[in-house]
XYZ file of C-alpha atoms in Angstrom:
576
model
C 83.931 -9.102 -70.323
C 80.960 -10.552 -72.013
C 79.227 -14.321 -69.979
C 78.862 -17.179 -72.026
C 74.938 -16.861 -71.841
C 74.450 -13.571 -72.254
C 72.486 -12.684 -75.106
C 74.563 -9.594 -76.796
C 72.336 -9.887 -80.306
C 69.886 -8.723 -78.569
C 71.223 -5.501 -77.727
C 72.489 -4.869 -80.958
C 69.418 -5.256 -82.749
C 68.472 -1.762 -81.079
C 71.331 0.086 -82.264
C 71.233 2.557 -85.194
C 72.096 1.147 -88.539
C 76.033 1.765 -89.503
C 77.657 2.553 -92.447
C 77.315 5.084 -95.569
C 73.992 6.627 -96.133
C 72.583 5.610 -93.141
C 72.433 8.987 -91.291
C 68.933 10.083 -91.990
C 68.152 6.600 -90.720
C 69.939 7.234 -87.706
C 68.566 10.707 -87.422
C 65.092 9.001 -87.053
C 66.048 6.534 -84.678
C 67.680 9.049 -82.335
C 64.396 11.155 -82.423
C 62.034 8.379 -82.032
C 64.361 7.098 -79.502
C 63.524 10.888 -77.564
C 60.232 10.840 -78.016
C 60.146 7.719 -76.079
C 62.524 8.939 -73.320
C 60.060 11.643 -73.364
C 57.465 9.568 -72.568
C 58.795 7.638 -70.378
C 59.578 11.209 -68.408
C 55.981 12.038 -68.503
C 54.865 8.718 -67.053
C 57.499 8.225 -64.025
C 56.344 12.039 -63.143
C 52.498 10.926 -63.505
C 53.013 8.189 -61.141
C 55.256 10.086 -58.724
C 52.518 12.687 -58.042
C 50.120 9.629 -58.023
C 52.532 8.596 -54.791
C 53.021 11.198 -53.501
C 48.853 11.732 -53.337
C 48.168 8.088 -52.440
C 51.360 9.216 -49.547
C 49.104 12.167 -48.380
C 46.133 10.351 -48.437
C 47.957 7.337 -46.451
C 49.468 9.636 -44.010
C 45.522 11.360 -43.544
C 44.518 7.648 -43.146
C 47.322 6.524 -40.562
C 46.517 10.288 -38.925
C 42.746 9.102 -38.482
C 43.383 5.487 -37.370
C 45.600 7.122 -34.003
C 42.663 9.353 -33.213
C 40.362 6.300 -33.549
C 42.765 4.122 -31.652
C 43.006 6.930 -28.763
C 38.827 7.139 -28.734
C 39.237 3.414 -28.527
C 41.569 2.930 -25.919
C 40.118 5.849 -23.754
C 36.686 3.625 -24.642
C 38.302 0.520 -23.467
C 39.288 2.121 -20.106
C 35.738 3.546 -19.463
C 34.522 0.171 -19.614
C 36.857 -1.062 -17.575
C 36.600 1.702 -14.859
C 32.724 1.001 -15.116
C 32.758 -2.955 -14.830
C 35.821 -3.073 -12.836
C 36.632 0.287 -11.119
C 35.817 2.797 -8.765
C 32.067 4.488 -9.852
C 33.063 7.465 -7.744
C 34.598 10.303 -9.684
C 35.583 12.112 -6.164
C 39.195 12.785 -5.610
C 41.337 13.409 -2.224
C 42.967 16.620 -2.202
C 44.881 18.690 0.990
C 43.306 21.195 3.130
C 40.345 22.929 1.681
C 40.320 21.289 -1.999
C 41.150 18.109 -1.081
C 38.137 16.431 0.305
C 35.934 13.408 -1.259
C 33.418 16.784 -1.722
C 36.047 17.662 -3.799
C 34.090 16.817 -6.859
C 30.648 16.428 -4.872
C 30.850 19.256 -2.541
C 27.436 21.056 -1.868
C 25.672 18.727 -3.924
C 22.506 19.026 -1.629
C 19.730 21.395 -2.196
C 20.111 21.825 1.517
C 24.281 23.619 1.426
C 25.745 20.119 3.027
C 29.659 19.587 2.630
C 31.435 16.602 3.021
C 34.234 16.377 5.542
C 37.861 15.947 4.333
C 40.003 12.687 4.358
C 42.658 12.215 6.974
C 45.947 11.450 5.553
C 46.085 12.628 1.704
C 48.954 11.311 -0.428
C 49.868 12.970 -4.093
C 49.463 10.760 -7.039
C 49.927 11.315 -10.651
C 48.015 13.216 -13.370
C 46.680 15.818 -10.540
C 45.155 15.653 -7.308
C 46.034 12.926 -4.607
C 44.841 9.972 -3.249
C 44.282 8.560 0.375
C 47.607 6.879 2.720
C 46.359 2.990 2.564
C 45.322 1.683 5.627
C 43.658 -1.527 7.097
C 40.225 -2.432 6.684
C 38.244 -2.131 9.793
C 38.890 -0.871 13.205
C 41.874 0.887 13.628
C 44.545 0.364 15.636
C 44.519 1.908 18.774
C 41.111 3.813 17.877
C 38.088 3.196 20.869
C 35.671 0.544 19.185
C 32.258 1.597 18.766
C 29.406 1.067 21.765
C 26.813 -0.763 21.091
C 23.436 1.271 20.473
C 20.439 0.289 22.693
C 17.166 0.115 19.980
C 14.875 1.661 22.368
C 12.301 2.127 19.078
C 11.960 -1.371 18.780
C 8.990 -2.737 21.007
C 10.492 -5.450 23.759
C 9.750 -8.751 25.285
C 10.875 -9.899 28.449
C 11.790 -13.786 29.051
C 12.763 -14.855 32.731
C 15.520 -17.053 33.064
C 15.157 -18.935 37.043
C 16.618 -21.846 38.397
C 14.714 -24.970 39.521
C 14.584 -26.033 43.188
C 16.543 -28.449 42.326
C 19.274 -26.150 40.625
C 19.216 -24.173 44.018
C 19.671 -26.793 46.417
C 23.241 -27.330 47.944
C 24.371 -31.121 46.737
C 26.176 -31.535 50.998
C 23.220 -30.176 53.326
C 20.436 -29.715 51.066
C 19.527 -26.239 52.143
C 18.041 -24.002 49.490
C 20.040 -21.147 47.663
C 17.625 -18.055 48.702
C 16.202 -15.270 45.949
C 18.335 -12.216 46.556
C 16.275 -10.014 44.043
C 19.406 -8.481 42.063
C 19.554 -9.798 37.971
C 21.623 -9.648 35.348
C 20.476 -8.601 31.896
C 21.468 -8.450 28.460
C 19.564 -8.064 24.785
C 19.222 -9.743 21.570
C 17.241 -8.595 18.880
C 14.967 -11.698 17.146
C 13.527 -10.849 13.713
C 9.560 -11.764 13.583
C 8.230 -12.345 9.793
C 4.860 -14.202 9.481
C 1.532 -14.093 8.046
C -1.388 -14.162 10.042
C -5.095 -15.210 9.021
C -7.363 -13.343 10.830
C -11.105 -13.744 11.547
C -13.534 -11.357 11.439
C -16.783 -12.525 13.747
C -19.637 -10.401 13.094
C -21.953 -10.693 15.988
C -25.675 -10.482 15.377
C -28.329 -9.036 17.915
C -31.939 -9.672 18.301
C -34.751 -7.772 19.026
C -35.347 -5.927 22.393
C -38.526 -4.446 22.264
C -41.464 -4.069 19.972
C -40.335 -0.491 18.707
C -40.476 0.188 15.303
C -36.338 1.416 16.280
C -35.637 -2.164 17.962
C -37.196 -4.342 15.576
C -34.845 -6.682 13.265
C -31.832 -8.272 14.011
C -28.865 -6.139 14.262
C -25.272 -6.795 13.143
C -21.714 -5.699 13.768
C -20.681 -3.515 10.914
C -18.388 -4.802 8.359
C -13.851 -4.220 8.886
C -13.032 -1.877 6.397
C -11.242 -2.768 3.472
C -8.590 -1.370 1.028
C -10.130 -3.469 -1.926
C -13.562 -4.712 -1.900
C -14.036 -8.492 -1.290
C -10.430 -8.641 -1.378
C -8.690 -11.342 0.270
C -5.723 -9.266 1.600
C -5.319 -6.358 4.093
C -4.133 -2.876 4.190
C -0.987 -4.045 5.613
C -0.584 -6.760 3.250
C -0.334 -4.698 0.676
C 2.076 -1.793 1.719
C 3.996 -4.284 2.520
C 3.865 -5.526 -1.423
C 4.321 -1.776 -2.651
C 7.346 -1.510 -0.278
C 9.192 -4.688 -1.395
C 8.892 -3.717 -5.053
C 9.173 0.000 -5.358
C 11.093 1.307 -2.068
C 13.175 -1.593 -2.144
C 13.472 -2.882 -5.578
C 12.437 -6.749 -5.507
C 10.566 -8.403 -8.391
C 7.004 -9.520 -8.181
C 8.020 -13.532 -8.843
C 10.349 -13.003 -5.990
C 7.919 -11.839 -3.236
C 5.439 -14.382 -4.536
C 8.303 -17.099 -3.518
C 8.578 -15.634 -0.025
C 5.386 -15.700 0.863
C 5.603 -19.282 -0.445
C 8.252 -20.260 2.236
C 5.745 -18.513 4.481
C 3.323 -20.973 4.004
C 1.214 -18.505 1.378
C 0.619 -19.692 -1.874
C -0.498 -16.741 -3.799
C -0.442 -16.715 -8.135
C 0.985 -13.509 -9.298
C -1.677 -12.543 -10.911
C -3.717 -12.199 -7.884
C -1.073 -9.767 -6.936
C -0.895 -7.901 -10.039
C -4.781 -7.431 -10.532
C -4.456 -5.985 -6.912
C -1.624 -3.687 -7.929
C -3.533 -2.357 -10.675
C -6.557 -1.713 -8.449
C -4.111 0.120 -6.106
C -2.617 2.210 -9.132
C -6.290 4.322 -8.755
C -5.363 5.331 -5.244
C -1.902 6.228 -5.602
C -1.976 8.133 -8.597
C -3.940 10.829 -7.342
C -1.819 11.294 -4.505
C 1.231 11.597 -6.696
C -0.421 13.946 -8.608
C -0.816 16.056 -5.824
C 2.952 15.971 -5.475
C 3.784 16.827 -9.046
C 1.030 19.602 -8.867
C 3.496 20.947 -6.021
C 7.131 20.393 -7.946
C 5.890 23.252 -10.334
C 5.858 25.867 -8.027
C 9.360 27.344 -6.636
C 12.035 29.131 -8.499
C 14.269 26.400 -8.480
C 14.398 22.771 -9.880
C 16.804 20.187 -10.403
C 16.338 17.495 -13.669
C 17.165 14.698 -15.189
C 15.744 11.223 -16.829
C 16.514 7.946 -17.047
C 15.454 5.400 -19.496
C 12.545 2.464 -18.293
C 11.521 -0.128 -20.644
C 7.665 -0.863 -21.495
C 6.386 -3.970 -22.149
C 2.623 -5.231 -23.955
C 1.844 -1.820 -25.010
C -0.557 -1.430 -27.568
C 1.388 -0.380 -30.742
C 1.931 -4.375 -30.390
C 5.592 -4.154 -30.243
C 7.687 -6.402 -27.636
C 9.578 -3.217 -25.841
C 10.128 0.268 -26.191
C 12.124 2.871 -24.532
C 10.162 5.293 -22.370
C 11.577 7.946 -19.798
C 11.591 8.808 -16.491
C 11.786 12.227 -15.735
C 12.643 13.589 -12.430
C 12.012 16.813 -11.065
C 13.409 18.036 -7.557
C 12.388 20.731 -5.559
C 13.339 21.699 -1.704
C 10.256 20.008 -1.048
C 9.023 17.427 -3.406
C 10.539 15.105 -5.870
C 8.588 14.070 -9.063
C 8.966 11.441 -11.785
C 7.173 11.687 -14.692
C 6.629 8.437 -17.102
C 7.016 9.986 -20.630
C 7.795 8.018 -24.178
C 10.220 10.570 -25.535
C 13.214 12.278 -24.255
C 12.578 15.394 -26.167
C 12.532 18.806 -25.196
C 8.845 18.450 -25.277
C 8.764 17.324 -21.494
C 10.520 20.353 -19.879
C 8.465 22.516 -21.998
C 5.110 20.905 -20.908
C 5.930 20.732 -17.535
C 6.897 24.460 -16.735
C 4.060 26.437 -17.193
C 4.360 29.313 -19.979
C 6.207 32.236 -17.472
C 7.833 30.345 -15.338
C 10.891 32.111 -13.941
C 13.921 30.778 -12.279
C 17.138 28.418 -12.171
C 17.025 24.495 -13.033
C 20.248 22.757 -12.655
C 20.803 20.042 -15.430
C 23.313 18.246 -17.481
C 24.730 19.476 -20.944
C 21.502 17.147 -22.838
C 20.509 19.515 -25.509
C 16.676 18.890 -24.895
C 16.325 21.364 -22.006
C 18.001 23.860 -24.376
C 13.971 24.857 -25.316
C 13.380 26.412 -22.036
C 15.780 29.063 -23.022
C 12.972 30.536 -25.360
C 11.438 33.706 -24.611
C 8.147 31.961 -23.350
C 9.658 31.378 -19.785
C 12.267 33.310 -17.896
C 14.470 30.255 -16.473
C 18.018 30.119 -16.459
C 20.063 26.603 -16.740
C 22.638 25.990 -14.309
C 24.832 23.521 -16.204
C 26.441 20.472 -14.136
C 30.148 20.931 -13.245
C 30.178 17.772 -12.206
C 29.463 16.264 -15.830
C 32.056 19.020 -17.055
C 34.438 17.656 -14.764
C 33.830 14.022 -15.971
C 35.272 14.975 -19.413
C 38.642 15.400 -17.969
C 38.758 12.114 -15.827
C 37.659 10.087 -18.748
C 40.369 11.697 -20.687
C 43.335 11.702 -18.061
C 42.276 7.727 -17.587
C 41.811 7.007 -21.217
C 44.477 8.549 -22.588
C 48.572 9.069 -20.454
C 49.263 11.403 -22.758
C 46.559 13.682 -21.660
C 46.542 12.623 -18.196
C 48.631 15.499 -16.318
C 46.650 18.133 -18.225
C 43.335 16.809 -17.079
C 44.546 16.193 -13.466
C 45.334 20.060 -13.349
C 42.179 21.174 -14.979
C 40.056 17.973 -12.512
C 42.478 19.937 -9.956
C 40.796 23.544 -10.411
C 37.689 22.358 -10.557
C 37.965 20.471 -6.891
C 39.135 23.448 -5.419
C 36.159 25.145 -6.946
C 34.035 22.942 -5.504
C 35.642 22.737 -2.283
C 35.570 26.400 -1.957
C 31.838 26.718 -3.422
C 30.747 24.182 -0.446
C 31.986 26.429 2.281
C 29.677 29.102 0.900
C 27.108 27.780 0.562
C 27.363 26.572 4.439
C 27.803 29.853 5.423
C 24.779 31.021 3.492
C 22.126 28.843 4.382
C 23.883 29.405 8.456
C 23.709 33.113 7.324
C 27.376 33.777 8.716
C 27.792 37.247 7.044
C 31.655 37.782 7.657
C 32.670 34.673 6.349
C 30.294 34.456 3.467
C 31.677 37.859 2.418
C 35.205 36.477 2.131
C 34.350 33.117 0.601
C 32.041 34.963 -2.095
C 35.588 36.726 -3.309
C 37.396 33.785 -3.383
C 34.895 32.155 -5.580
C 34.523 34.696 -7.981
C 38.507 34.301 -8.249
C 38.624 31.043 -8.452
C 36.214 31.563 -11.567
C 37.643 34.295 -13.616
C 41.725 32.115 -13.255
C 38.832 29.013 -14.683
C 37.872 31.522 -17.276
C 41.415 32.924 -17.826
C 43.094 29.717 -18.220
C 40.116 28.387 -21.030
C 40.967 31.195 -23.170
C 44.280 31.064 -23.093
C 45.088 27.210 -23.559
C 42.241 27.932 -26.498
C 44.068 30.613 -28.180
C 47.331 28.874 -27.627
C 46.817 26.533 -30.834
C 48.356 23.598 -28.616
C 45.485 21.389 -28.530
C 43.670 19.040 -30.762
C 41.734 16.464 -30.812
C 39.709 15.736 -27.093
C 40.764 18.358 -25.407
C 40.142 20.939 -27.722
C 36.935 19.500 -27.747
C 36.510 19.584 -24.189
C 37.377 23.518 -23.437
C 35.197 23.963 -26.924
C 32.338 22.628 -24.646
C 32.878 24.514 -21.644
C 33.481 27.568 -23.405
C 30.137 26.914 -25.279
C 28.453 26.056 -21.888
C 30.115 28.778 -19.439
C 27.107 31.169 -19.350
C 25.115 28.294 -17.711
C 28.015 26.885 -15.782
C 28.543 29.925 -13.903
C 24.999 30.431 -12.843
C 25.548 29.566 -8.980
C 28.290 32.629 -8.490
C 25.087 34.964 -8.236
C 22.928 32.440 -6.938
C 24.419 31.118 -3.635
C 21.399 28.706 -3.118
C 22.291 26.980 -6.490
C 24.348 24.084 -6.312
C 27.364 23.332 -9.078
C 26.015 20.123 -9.894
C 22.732 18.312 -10.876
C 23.592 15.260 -8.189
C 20.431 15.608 -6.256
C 18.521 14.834 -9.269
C 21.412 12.202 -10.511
C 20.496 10.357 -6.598
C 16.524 10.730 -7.165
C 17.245 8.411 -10.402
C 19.341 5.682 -8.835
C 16.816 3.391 -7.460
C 14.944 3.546 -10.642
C 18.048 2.334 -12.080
C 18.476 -0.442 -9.222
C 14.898 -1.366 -10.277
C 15.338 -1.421 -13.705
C 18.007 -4.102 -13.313
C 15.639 -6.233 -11.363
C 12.372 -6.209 -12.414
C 13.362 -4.839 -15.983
C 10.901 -2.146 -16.310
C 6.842 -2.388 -16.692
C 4.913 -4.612 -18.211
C 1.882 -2.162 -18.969
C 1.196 1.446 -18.917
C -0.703 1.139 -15.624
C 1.945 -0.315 -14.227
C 4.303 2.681 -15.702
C 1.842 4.866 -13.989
C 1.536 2.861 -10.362
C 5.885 2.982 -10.679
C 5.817 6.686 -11.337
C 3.514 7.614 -8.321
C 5.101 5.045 -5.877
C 8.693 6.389 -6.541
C 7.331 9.832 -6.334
C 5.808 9.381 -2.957
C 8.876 7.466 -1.922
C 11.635 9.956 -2.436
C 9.606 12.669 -1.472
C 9.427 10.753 2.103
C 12.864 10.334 1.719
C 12.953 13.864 1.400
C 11.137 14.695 4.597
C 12.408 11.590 6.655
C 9.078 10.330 7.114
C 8.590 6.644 7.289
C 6.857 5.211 4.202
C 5.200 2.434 5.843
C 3.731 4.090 8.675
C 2.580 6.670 6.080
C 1.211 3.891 3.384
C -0.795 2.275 6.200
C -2.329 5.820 7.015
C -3.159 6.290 3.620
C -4.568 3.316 2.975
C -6.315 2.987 5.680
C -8.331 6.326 5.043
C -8.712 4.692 1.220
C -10.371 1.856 2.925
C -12.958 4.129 5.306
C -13.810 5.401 1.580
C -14.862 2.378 0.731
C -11.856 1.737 -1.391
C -11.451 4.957 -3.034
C -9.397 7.672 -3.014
C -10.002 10.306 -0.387
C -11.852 13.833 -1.588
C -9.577 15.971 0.708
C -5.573 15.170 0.548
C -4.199 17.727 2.529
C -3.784 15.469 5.326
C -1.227 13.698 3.394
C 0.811 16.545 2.192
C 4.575 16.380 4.018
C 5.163 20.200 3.247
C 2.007 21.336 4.504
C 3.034 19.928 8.184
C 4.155 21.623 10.850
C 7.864 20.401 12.493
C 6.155 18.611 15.104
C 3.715 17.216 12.907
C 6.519 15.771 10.650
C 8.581 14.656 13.524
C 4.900 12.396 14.591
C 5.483 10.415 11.250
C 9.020 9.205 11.782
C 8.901 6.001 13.500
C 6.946 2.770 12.390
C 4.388 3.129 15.399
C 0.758 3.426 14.561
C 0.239 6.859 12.423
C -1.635 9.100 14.346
């Protein structure tokens, strides 16, 4: 049925001609009319493989955009973990593998273990997690007994009653002493500055000997900086505020404003800088010392630099730190490259240094030195909690491989305990274990690898430890060599604390005074020596010198002291 409106001339017009003699006519039509079909053909088919690309490339496209939304979200819960979560990376695991050492475990130079966690619960992804439980003291748990501070110097106040108090309101007789007391302690905290005189007393003549003659006076106090205003305690005091415990400059200069001091801060910053020439020689001493041994343990952190002289407003330097059984050393550098390992090991050097994957300590593999580089399980182990917590999908494969590796660790802590006790019989069957525990590590990599099941992360993650298992598995044959780098990662964390507050150094002497001071701190640390008495001891001797360094440091050498010479210079009593 043909509509009203429709246009049916139109349609005609395109039909062949009709009628006699028309068939060549019509011939031509039809053919043209093929040609065009042809065409037509051609097209459609050119922009059906143009679809069917642009679908490839799409599908490529949407392929890419869920890996970048994975890296993304796994991004997205590292920050929130870091501004929001837990910073520990320890699990709590059952028995022997499930202890918070289960991912720090003989992290010591020293073969410490931590002690397991009562009450372990299984979560998800791997591993478990601690029973909740109250805050505080625990029910039906003795409370703790007060310590008695017997190190702390003591006052005694009398507390008596007045005749009056004594006498008996009815006959007026007085209440007798009986001689018995009670007592009890509080401890009062003391902070103030004290100006003290120095009177120089003068003496005549007493005879008319060329030896007598003149008028004699008391010799001059010794002092840490000449016609300075402040004394040797003074100043530790100012070293220990802003390097041991991390408190700006501005801020002790407003303390010793509410103590009735008003000091500029550049009074204290020219004296800083004047003290920078008698630490530094002392901490070079101690970095002198960190190159000897056969075993180290590095890492560096950035520090910004202010005022330098290329004229630019701040620049990224490093601090490199470098620990040893006996010393630890932080070196102020402006790079991060291999360079600094290189320079600091002396050409020959043999032995193990535990560090993280960073490719710059990858020089010291070189055939100028004879050092082996115990890579950080701990780091390795990292890769799998930021992937089980970034991505669900992932997250029961990492928690078995975060699983092995705390068992590893676990294990790993118990022999190194028995080592450094030197318990042969159990070492014997711990040092199996360990080795088994390794080659089912190594057995499982290759297989999951040569599965073809993975992609993306953790492909890339095996990849890594595969590439790094040489260095990973130093510590089997090296009992005294711990899995991880955390000493070193611990040396580094008050420079970070430090870098939040004070933001770095505004000079390069003042890079160089930091360096030394941090240096002489943790190595204290290391020894359990008290830094104050040991500053005042120092400087004091620097003061004798008439504010110089002293010629002979061997006095203030920890590691060249006998036990009982150490054990002198742990309380804050006078050094001796």
């Amino acid at each position: 049925m043909i509509g009203i409106d429709e246009n049916v001339a139109a349609r005609c017009d395109a039909l062949p001609p009709l009628g006699p003699g028309r068939d060549r006519q019509a011939a031509h039509y039809y053919r043209s009319q093929h040609s065009r079909a042809l065409q037509r053909e051609q097209q459609w088919k050119a922009r059906a493989l143009a679809a069917e690309r642009t679908l490839a490339q799409l599908l490529v496209w949407v392929g890419w955009c869920g890996q970048q939304i994975e890296a993304l979200k796994g991004q997205l819960a590292w920050l929130k973990r870091q501004q929001f979560g837990r910073k520990s990376e320890a699990t709590l695991a059952e028995g022997v593998a499930g202890s918070s050492a289960g991912g720090t475990a003989a992290s010591g130079m020293d073969g410490s273990t931590g002690a397991p966690a009562p009450d372990p619960a299984p979560v998800a992804g791997g591993g478990v997690a601690p029973a909740p439980r109250r805050r505080g003291q625990q029910p039906g748990n003795p409370g703790p007994k007060r310590q008695r501070r017997w190190a702390l110097p003591a006052e005694t106040t009398h507390h008596t009653l007045s005749q009056a108090e004594r006498t008996c309101a009815r006959c007026g007789k007085i209440r007798p002493a009986t001689g018995l007391t009670e007592q009890s302690e509080e401890i009062e905290w003391k902070v103030r500055l004290v100006r003290r005189r120095h009177v120089r007393h003068r003496y005549g003549p007493s005879c008319d000997c060329p030896p007598g003659r003149g008028i004699v006076t008391a010799p001059k106090p010794a002092k840490l900086i000449p016609k300075g205003l402040f004394a040797v305690n003074f100043w530790v005091e100012v070293l220990l505020k802003k390097f041991a415990w991390a408190q700006p400059l501005h801020r002790t200069v407003r303390e010793l404003q509410a103590q009735g001091l008003a000091v500029s801060p550049g009074t204290l910053t020219g004296g800083l800088q004047k003290l920078k020439d008698l630490v530094v020689p002392l901490a070079g001493q101690f970095v002198l010392h960190s190159r000897e041994g056969s075993h180290w343990q590095m890492d560096e952190t950035r520090w910004p630099m202010f005022c330098l002289p290329e004229g630019q407003r701040r620049q990224n330097w490093w601090f490199w730190v470098v620990v040893t059984p006996e010393v630890t050393a932080f070196l102020l550098e402006p790079t991060r490259s291999g360079q600094v390992p290189q320079e600091f090991f002396a050409k020959g050097t043999a032995g193990v240094v535990n560090v993280d994957r960073y490719a710059g300590y990858f020089a010291l593999l070189s055939s100028d030195w004879r050092l082996q580089l115990a890579y950080c399980w701990s780091h390795q182990r990292r890769d799998f909690v930021n992937l089980g917590e970034g991505s669900p999908r992932w997250a029961g494969w990492a928690g078995t491989w975060i699983e092995r590796i705390n068992r590893l660790f676990a294990r790993n802590g118990q022999r190194r305990q028995a080592w450094f006790q030197k318990q042969a019989q159990p070492l014997a069957a711990l040092e199996q274990e360990v080795r088994r525990q390794v080659q089912e590590l190594k057995e499982a990599l290759d297989r999951e690898l040569a599965s073809g099941q993975l992609a993306g992360e953790p492909e890339k993650i095996l990849q890594s430890m595969r590439r790094h298992w040489s260095g990973l598995t130093v510590f089997v044959d090296h009992p005294h060599v711990p899995m991880d780098n955390n000493a070193a990662e611990r040396a580094n964390r008050p420079l970070a604390v430090a870098r939040k507050n004070y933001y770095g150094s505004g000079s390069e002497w003042s890079g160089e005074l930091a360096g030394a001071c941090f240096t002489i701190l943790a190595t204290l640390r290391q020894h359990q020596i008290c830094p104050r008495r040991y500053f005042q001891a120092y400087f004091e001797a620097c003061a004798r010198q008439g504010g110089r360094a002293p010629a002979q440091l061997e006095a203030f050498l920890p590691w060249k002291w006998s036990p009982e010479q150490r054990a002198a210079w742990t309380t804050q009593e006078h050094p001796p």
